[in-house]
């Protein structure tokens, strides 16, 4: 594939949209990726990714990062998988890393990690090479009588004994350090945080306008029923019309808007599937027409001979 960055496939595009990567950023990731793409075919061994790029031992926890983004082959990574996996894990905050850890090792997905699962989890994180302070910390953990941990208790575990889960955070630190550098990630996260704050502020302003517009409409209806004189001179009686024209809280409005967005997304997915079926049908028809044309040409050639 040479020195040039690969064509942006769906994974690259999703990663770029997720963290607002530009062409220069993607080229930077590509340069890191190429260091272990020894055959220049756009493939890096997963083992090399961890041991040579991130400089961490490969284990079940690390593998789960690429399972999260549905990598096709557990033992090798294409550039899009590399990029998507890295930006996903590096953009996790502390809570998200803990949620990720808990999800991986809640093997029965019942909302609990039992004592044996936690022991296995710690062994995996530390590659079965626990130092003395980790063993001491683990022995100091006070399990419930049923020997289970739920997520809030898992959070408390990290607060009380940070060395136990430290490798999960070290993995992220080493990824950032060895792929683009800590300064790049610090600036990127700051930019994303500011963007999110701007989006939240814009959403809050939009919701406030919608809320005020609905309330003005409601008050107009009440004024119409009461008459202007009573409406302005007897404001305490306006509440008598609340049953007919129920007031709406901001929380109720948020719920309505969320349902509207969900309905819109479902409609977009439906239209996308219909378009895919149409294109598939068109492709099949074109293939059949081409095959029919070729058979007809062969018959004509045969008759002419």
mmCIF file of C-alpha atoms in Angstrom:
data_model
loop_
_atom_site.group_PDB
_atom_site.id
_atom_site.type_symbol
_atom_site.label_atom_id
_atom_site.label_comp_id
_atom_site.label_asym_id
_atom_site.label_seq_id
_atom_site.Cartn_x
_atom_site.Cartn_y
_atom_site.Cartn_z
ATOM 1 C CA UNK A 1 0.000 0.000 0.000
ATOM 2 C CA UNK A 2 3.070 2.241 -0.025
ATOM 3 C CA UNK A 3 3.527 5.388 2.020
ATOM 4 C CA UNK A 4 0.202 7.051 1.227
ATOM 5 C CA UNK A 5 -2.686 6.833 3.675
ATOM 6 C CA UNK A 6 -5.353 4.255 2.730
ATOM 7 C CA UNK A 7 -8.698 5.114 1.226
ATOM 8 C CA UNK A 8 -11.118 6.013 4.029
ATOM 9 C CA UNK A 9 -13.416 3.019 4.508
ATOM 10 C CA UNK A 10 -16.510 2.977 6.710
ATOM 11 C CA UNK A 11 -14.513 2.403 9.907
ATOM 12 C CA UNK A 12 -12.103 5.240 9.164
ATOM 13 C CA UNK A 13 -15.005 7.567 8.414
ATOM 14 C CA UNK A 14 -16.797 6.630 11.635
ATOM 15 C CA UNK A 15 -13.654 7.193 13.692
ATOM 16 C CA UNK A 16 -13.015 10.508 11.945
ATOM 17 C CA UNK A 17 -16.560 11.665 12.665
ATOM 18 C CA UNK A 18 -16.390 10.441 16.260
ATOM 19 C CA UNK A 19 -13.363 12.564 17.222
ATOM 20 C CA UNK A 20 -13.297 15.055 14.309
ATOM 21 C CA UNK A 21 -10.107 13.807 12.660
ATOM 22 C CA UNK A 22 -8.686 15.712 9.702
ATOM 23 C CA UNK A 23 -6.490 14.347 6.894
ATOM 24 C CA UNK A 24 -3.311 15.219 8.790
ATOM 25 C CA UNK A 25 -4.554 13.347 11.883
ATOM 26 C CA UNK A 26 -5.395 10.221 9.869
ATOM 27 C CA UNK A 27 -1.961 10.341 8.245
ATOM 28 C CA UNK A 28 -0.404 10.483 11.731
ATOM 29 C CA UNK A 29 -2.269 7.332 12.784
ATOM 30 C CA UNK A 30 -1.300 5.690 9.490
ATOM 31 C CA UNK A 31 2.396 6.393 10.097
ATOM 32 C CA UNK A 32 2.182 4.623 13.462
ATOM 33 C CA UNK A 33 0.266 1.711 11.930
ATOM 34 C CA UNK A 34 2.842 1.268 9.129
ATOM 35 C CA UNK A 35 5.652 0.661 11.623
ATOM 36 C CA UNK A 36 4.282 -2.853 12.179
ATOM 37 C CA UNK A 37 2.792 -3.384 8.717
ATOM 38 C CA UNK A 38 5.953 -5.207 7.650
ATOM 39 C CA UNK A 39 4.569 -6.614 4.392
ATOM 40 C CA UNK A 40 2.947 -3.300 3.393
ATOM 41 C CA UNK A 41 -0.439 -4.940 2.856
ATOM 42 C CA UNK A 42 -2.440 -2.860 5.335
ATOM 43 C CA UNK A 43 -2.388 -5.514 8.079
ATOM 44 C CA UNK A 44 -0.841 -5.426 11.551
ATOM 45 C CA UNK A 45 -0.705 -8.457 13.849
ATOM 46 C CA UNK A 46 -2.715 -7.869 17.025
ATOM 47 C CA UNK A 47 0.230 -9.170 19.046
ATOM 48 C CA UNK A 48 2.492 -6.517 17.480
ATOM 49 C CA UNK A 49 -0.086 -3.819 18.163
ATOM 50 C CA UNK A 50 0.067 -4.473 21.885
ATOM 51 C CA UNK A 51 3.705 -5.428 22.386
ATOM 52 C CA UNK A 52 5.417 -3.150 19.839
ATOM 53 C CA UNK A 53 3.113 -0.159 19.441
ATOM 54 C CA UNK A 54 1.326 0.172 22.785
ATOM 55 C CA UNK A 55 4.113 -1.661 24.649
ATOM 56 C CA UNK A 56 1.710 -3.655 26.776
ATOM 57 C CA UNK A 57 1.296 -7.406 27.033
ATOM 58 C CA UNK A 58 -1.586 -8.816 25.054
ATOM 59 C CA UNK A 59 -4.355 -10.300 27.166
ATOM 60 C CA UNK A 60 -8.082 -10.871 27.266
ATOM 61 C CA UNK A 61 -8.699 -7.295 28.380
ATOM 62 C CA UNK A 62 -6.808 -5.824 25.434
ATOM 63 C CA UNK A 63 -8.518 -8.191 23.009
ATOM 64 C CA UNK A 64 -11.888 -6.947 24.266
ATOM 65 C CA UNK A 65 -11.101 -3.443 22.950
ATOM 66 C CA UNK A 66 -11.245 -4.766 19.400
ATOM 67 C CA UNK A 67 -14.164 -7.074 20.153
ATOM 68 C CA UNK A 68 -15.990 -3.890 21.160
ATOM 69 C CA UNK A 69 -15.664 -2.518 17.619
ATOM 70 C CA UNK A 70 -16.358 -5.931 16.001
ATOM 71 C CA UNK A 71 -12.932 -6.501 14.460
ATOM 72 C CA UNK A 72 -13.161 -9.359 11.971
ATOM 73 C CA UNK A 73 -10.013 -11.307 12.915
ATOM 74 C CA UNK A 74 -8.802 -11.452 16.542
ATOM 75 C CA UNK A 75 -5.182 -11.951 15.430
ATOM 76 C CA UNK A 76 -4.794 -9.187 12.849
ATOM 77 C CA UNK A 77 -5.977 -5.632 12.356
ATOM 78 C CA UNK A 78 -6.735 -3.604 9.281
ATOM 79 C CA UNK A 79 -6.097 0.127 9.495
ATOM 80 C CA UNK A 80 -9.777 0.990 9.994
ATOM 81 C CA UNK A 81 -10.021 -1.449 12.915
ATOM 82 C CA UNK A 82 -6.791 -0.107 14.403
ATOM 83 C CA UNK A 83 -8.033 3.489 14.159
ATOM 84 C CA UNK A 84 -11.530 2.789 15.454
ATOM 85 C CA UNK A 85 -10.306 0.703 18.384
ATOM 86 C CA UNK A 86 -7.692 3.259 19.435
ATOM 87 C CA UNK A 87 -9.910 6.360 19.283
ATOM 88 C CA UNK A 88 -12.736 4.520 21.061
ATOM 89 C CA UNK A 89 -10.635 3.384 24.021
ATOM 90 C CA UNK A 90 -8.513 6.530 24.257
ATOM 91 C CA UNK A 91 -11.634 8.698 24.447
ATOM 92 C CA UNK A 92 -13.093 6.746 27.367
ATOM 93 C CA UNK A 93 -13.266 8.728 30.600
ATOM 94 C CA UNK A 94 -12.708 7.094 33.988
ATOM 95 C CA UNK A 95 -16.340 6.035 34.389
ATOM 96 C CA UNK A 96 -16.428 4.521 30.905
ATOM 97 C CA UNK A 97 -13.230 2.536 31.509
ATOM 98 C CA UNK A 98 -14.746 1.132 34.699
ATOM 99 C CA UNK A 99 -17.990 0.302 32.880
ATOM 100 C CA UNK A 100 -15.977 -1.409 30.158
ATOM 101 C CA UNK A 101 -14.029 -3.470 32.714
ATOM 102 C CA UNK A 102 -17.193 -4.458 34.535
ATOM 103 C CA UNK A 103 -18.965 -5.458 31.309
ATOM 104 C CA UNK A 104 -16.068 -7.666 30.183
ATOM 105 C CA UNK A 105 -15.813 -9.646 33.378
ATOM 106 C CA UNK A 106 -19.484 -9.831 34.228
ATOM 107 C CA UNK A 107 -19.398 -13.040 32.224
ATOM 108 C CA UNK A 108 -23.022 -13.987 32.894
ATOM 109 C CA UNK A 109 -24.157 -10.383 32.194
ATOM 110 C CA UNK A 110 -26.349 -10.354 35.287
ATOM 111 C CA UNK A 111 -25.097 -7.063 36.724
ATOM 112 C CA UNK A 112 -22.698 -8.703 39.196
ATOM 113 C CA UNK A 113 -19.096 -9.845 39.397
ATOM 114 C CA UNK A 114 -18.542 -12.595 41.909
ATOM 115 C CA UNK A 115 -15.356 -13.189 43.858
ATOM 116 C CA UNK A 116 -13.964 -15.740 41.410
ATOM 117 C CA UNK A 117 -14.670 -13.471 38.407
ATOM 118 C CA UNK A 118 -12.960 -10.559 40.144
ATOM 119 C CA UNK A 119 -9.921 -12.708 40.945
ATOM 120 C CA UNK A 120 -9.769 -13.854 37.326
ATOM 121 C CA UNK A 121 -10.195 -10.243 36.166
ATOM 122 C CA UNK A 122 -7.314 -9.008 38.316
ATOM 123 C CA UNK A 123 -5.083 -11.859 37.117
ATOM 124 C CA UNK A 124 -5.845 -10.958 33.489
ATOM 125 C CA UNK A 125 -5.235 -7.250 34.030
ATOM 126 C CA UNK A 126 -1.893 -7.885 35.682
ATOM 127 C CA UNK A 127 -0.959 -10.735 33.333
ATOM 128 C CA UNK A 128 -0.841 -13.012 36.380
ATOM 129 C CA UNK A 129 2.157 -11.051 37.716
ATOM 130 C CA UNK A 130 0.651 -9.276 40.674
ATOM 131 C CA UNK A 131 3.049 -7.278 42.796
ATOM 132 C CA UNK A 132 2.807 -7.410 46.568
ATOM 133 C CA UNK A 133 0.681 -4.265 46.979
ATOM 134 C CA UNK A 134 -1.903 -5.602 44.515
ATOM 135 C CA UNK A 135 -2.139 -8.925 46.356
ATOM 136 C CA UNK A 136 -2.466 -7.045 49.638
ATOM 137 C CA UNK A 137 -5.162 -4.794 48.202
ATOM 138 C CA UNK A 138 -7.112 -7.741 46.846
ATOM 139 C CA UNK A 139 -6.928 -9.539 50.198
ATOM 140 C CA UNK A 140 -8.214 -6.374 51.910
ATOM 141 C CA UNK A 141 -11.388 -6.232 49.837
ATOM 142 C CA UNK A 142 -14.467 -6.801 51.964
ATOM 143 C CA UNK A 143 -16.882 -8.872 49.930
ATOM 144 C CA UNK A 144 -20.592 -8.984 50.638
ATOM 145 C CA UNK A 145 -21.939 -12.124 52.283
ATOM 146 C CA UNK A 146 -22.941 -13.466 48.860
ATOM 147 C CA UNK A 147 -19.433 -12.733 47.519
ATOM 148 C CA UNK A 148 -20.756 -10.501 44.725
ATOM 149 C CA UNK A 149 -19.914 -7.018 43.486
ATOM 150 C CA UNK A 150 -22.344 -4.727 41.667
ATOM 151 C CA UNK A 151 -21.125 -1.732 39.672
ATOM 152 C CA UNK A 152 -21.299 0.899 42.486
ATOM 153 C CA UNK A 153 -19.210 -1.452 44.647
ATOM 154 C CA UNK A 154 -16.843 -1.889 41.693
ATOM 155 C CA UNK A 155 -16.444 1.909 41.556
ATOM 156 C CA UNK A 156 -15.725 1.970 45.284
ATOM 157 C CA UNK A 157 -13.139 -0.775 44.776
ATOM 158 C CA UNK A 158 -11.300 1.442 42.305
ATOM 159 C CA UNK A 159 -11.453 4.393 44.690
ATOM 160 C CA UNK A 160 -10.217 2.417 47.702
ATOM 161 C CA UNK A 161 -7.671 0.227 45.876
ATOM 162 C CA UNK A 162 -6.624 2.007 42.633
ATOM 163 C CA UNK A 163 -3.677 -0.345 42.093
ATOM 164 C CA UNK A 164 -6.067 -3.246 41.431
ATOM 165 C CA UNK A 165 -7.517 -1.720 38.252
ATOM 166 C CA UNK A 166 -4.554 0.468 37.359
ATOM 167 C CA UNK A 167 -3.496 -1.610 34.281
ATOM 168 C CA UNK A 168 -6.776 -0.697 32.540
ATOM 169 C CA UNK A 169 -5.888 2.974 32.863
ATOM 170 C CA UNK A 170 -2.222 2.354 32.036
ATOM 171 C CA UNK A 171 -3.336 0.709 28.800
ATOM 172 C CA UNK A 172 -5.059 3.938 27.791
ATOM 173 C CA UNK A 173 -2.095 6.077 28.874
ATOM 174 C CA UNK A 174 0.358 3.988 26.847
ATOM 175 C CA UNK A 175 -1.937 4.025 23.828
ATOM 176 C CA UNK A 176 -2.082 7.815 23.917
ATOM 177 C CA UNK A 177 1.651 8.137 24.584
ATOM 178 C CA UNK A 178 2.701 5.848 21.722
ATOM 179 C CA UNK A 179 -0.023 6.781 19.229
ATOM 180 C CA UNK A 180 -0.115 10.514 18.455
ATOM 181 C CA UNK A 181 1.263 11.523 21.864
ATOM 182 C CA UNK A 182 -0.321 12.712 25.104
ATOM 183 C CA UNK A 183 -0.386 16.390 24.052
ATOM 184 C CA UNK A 184 -2.381 15.559 20.919
ATOM 185 C CA UNK A 185 -4.922 13.567 22.906
ATOM 186 C CA UNK A 186 -5.159 16.253 25.607
ATOM 187 C CA UNK A 187 -5.958 18.906 23.000
ATOM 188 C CA UNK A 188 -8.349 16.594 21.167
ATOM 189 C CA UNK A 189 -10.275 15.736 24.341
ATOM 190 C CA UNK A 190 -10.442 19.425 25.306
ATOM 191 C CA UNK A 191 -11.847 20.276 21.872
ATOM 192 C CA UNK A 192 -14.412 17.452 22.094
ATOM 193 C CA UNK A 193 -15.430 18.553 25.599
ATOM 194 C CA UNK A 194 -15.953 22.129 24.411
ATOM 195 C CA UNK A 195 -17.951 20.862 21.430
ATOM 196 C CA UNK A 196 -20.159 18.790 23.725
ATOM 197 C CA UNK A 197 -20.727 21.786 25.995
ATOM 198 C CA UNK A 198 -21.684 23.887 22.971
ATOM 199 C CA UNK A 199 -24.072 21.165 21.820
ATOM 200 C CA UNK A 200 -25.625 20.898 25.296
ATOM 201 C CA UNK A 201 -26.034 24.677 25.461
ATOM 202 C CA UNK A 202 -27.596 24.790 21.993
ATOM 203 C CA UNK A 203 -29.932 21.916 22.920
ATOM 204 C CA UNK A 204 -30.906 23.639 26.167
ATOM 205 C CA UNK A 205 -31.684 26.875 24.295
ATOM 206 C CA UNK A 206 -33.745 24.993 21.714
ATOM 207 C CA UNK A 207 -35.694 23.149 24.416
ATOM 208 C CA UNK A 208 -36.310 26.379 26.333
ATOM 209 C CA UNK A 209 -37.696 28.048 23.195
ATOM 210 C CA UNK A 210 -39.916 25.032 22.527
ATOM 211 C CA UNK A 211 -41.088 24.998 26.148
ATOM 212 C CA UNK A 212 -41.903 28.742 26.098
ATOM 213 C CA UNK A 213 -43.708 28.461 22.764
ATOM 214 C CA UNK A 214 -45.878 25.614 24.066
ATOM 215 C CA UNK A 215 -46.648 27.502 27.264
ATOM 216 C CA UNK A 216 -47.584 30.655 25.319
ATOM 217 C CA UNK A 217 -49.926 28.582 23.159
ATOM 218 C CA UNK A 218 -51.473 27.064 26.294
ATOM 219 C CA UNK A 219 -51.976 30.481 27.871
ATOM 220 C CA UNK A 220 -53.617 31.780 24.686
ATOM 221 C CA UNK A 221 -56.095 28.903 24.856
ATOM 222 C CA UNK A 222 -56.853 29.657 28.510
ATOM 223 C CA UNK A 223 -57.240 33.382 27.761
ATOM 224 C CA UNK A 224 -59.621 32.573 24.940
ATOM 225 C CA UNK A 225 -61.802 30.443 27.256
ATOM 226 C CA UNK A 226 -61.679 32.839 30.218
ATOM 227 C CA UNK A 227 -61.942 36.009 28.202
ATOM 228 C CA UNK A 228 -59.283 38.746 28.321
ATOM 229 C CA UNK A 229 -60.770 40.618 31.297
ATOM 230 C CA UNK A 230 -60.988 37.623 33.656
ATOM 231 C CA UNK A 231 -57.666 36.270 32.395
ATOM 232 C CA UNK A 232 -55.763 39.400 33.426
ATOM 233 C CA UNK A 233 -57.838 40.445 36.468
ATOM 234 C CA UNK A 234 -58.250 36.956 37.997
ATOM 235 C CA UNK A 235 -54.941 35.163 37.315
ATOM 236 C CA UNK A 236 -55.522 32.757 40.218
ATOM 237 C CA UNK A 237 -58.392 31.158 38.273
ATOM 238 C CA UNK A 238 -56.208 30.237 35.309
ATOM 239 C CA UNK A 239 -55.229 26.979 37.053
ATOM 240 C CA UNK A 240 -58.860 25.841 36.764
ATOM 241 C CA UNK A 241 -58.109 25.170 33.093
ATOM 242 C CA UNK A 242 -55.075 22.979 33.760
ATOM 243 C CA UNK A 243 -57.118 19.828 33.322
ATOM 244 C CA UNK A 244 -58.367 20.986 29.922
ATOM 245 C CA UNK A 245 -54.982 22.372 28.884
ATOM 246 C CA UNK A 246 -52.429 20.397 30.952
ATOM 247 C CA UNK A 247 -49.155 22.202 31.677
ATOM 248 C CA UNK A 248 -46.009 20.418 30.550
ATOM 249 C CA UNK A 249 -42.756 20.114 32.487
ATOM 250 C CA UNK A 250 -39.347 20.331 30.824
ATOM 251 C CA UNK A 251 -38.787 16.641 31.631
ATOM 252 C CA UNK A 252 -42.004 15.686 29.826
ATOM 253 C CA UNK A 253 -40.962 17.769 26.820
ATOM 254 C CA UNK A 254 -37.549 16.070 26.760
ATOM 255 C CA UNK A 255 -39.284 12.680 26.737
ATOM 256 C CA UNK A 256 -41.562 13.720 23.849
ATOM 257 C CA UNK A 257 -38.599 14.983 21.819
ATOM 258 C CA UNK A 258 -36.636 11.803 22.530
ATOM 259 C CA UNK A 259 -39.530 9.699 21.212
ATOM 260 C CA UNK A 260 -39.748 11.920 18.130
ATOM 261 C CA UNK A 261 -36.021 11.444 17.480
ATOM 262 C CA UNK A 262 -36.365 7.692 17.952
ATOM 263 C CA UNK A 263 -39.261 7.589 15.475
ATOM 264 C CA UNK A 264 -37.260 9.645 12.970
ATOM 265 C CA UNK A 265 -34.250 7.342 13.314
ATOM 266 C CA UNK A 266 -36.460 4.281 12.756
ATOM 267 C CA UNK A 267 -37.882 5.899 9.629
ATOM 268 C CA UNK A 268 -34.402 6.693 8.302
ATOM 269 C CA UNK A 269 -33.292 3.093 8.941
ATOM 270 C CA UNK A 270 -36.397 1.797 7.164
ATOM 271 C CA UNK A 271 -35.728 3.985 4.120
ATOM 272 C CA UNK A 272 -32.082 2.956 4.093
ATOM 273 C CA UNK A 273 -33.040 -0.743 4.084
ATOM 274 C CA UNK A 274 -35.537 -0.152 1.284
ATOM 275 C CA UNK A 275 -32.852 1.609 -0.759
ATOM 276 C CA UNK A 276 -30.409 -1.255 -0.146
ATOM 277 C CA UNK A 277 -33.020 -3.780 -1.316
ATOM 278 C CA UNK A 278 -33.738 -1.682 -4.410
ATOM 279 C CA UNK A 279 -30.039 -1.467 -5.288
ATOM 280 C CA UNK A 280 -29.584 -5.192 -4.666
ATOM 281 C CA UNK A 281 -32.552 -5.984 -6.913
ATOM 282 C CA UNK A 282 -31.197 -3.645 -9.606
ATOM 283 C CA UNK A 283 -27.760 -5.247 -9.395
ATOM 284 C CA UNK A 284 -29.276 -8.740 -9.676
ATOM 285 C CA UNK A 285 -31.332 -7.669 -12.677
ATOM 286 C CA UNK A 286 -28.281 -6.149 -14.385
ATOM 287 C CA UNK A 287 -26.304 -9.338 -13.759
ATOM 288 C CA UNK A 288 -29.094 -11.464 -15.232
ATOM 289 C CA UNK A 289 -29.380 -9.151 -18.265
ATOM 290 C CA UNK A 290 -25.637 -9.351 -18.871
ATOM 291 C CA UNK A 291 -25.682 -13.136 -18.602
ATOM 292 C CA UNK A 292 -28.645 -13.328 -21.000
ATOM 293 C CA UNK A 293 -26.856 -11.050 -23.465
ATOM 294 C CA UNK A 294 -23.730 -13.159 -23.382
ATOM 295 C CA UNK A 295 -25.738 -16.376 -24.011
ATOM 296 C CA UNK A 296 -27.492 -14.727 -26.949
ATOM 297 C CA UNK A 297 -24.170 -13.601 -28.417
ATOM 298 C CA UNK A 298 -22.772 -17.118 -28.113
ATOM 299 C CA UNK A 299 -25.819 -18.574 -29.926
ATOM 300 C CA UNK A 300 -25.446 -16.074 -32.751
ATOM 301 C CA UNK A 301 -21.766 -16.856 -33.069
ATOM 302 C CA UNK A 302 -22.576 -20.569 -33.096
ATOM 303 C CA UNK A 303 -25.246 -20.123 -35.794
ATOM 304 C CA UNK A 304 -22.885 -18.024 -37.916
ATOM 305 C CA UNK A 305 -20.212 -20.713 -37.665
#
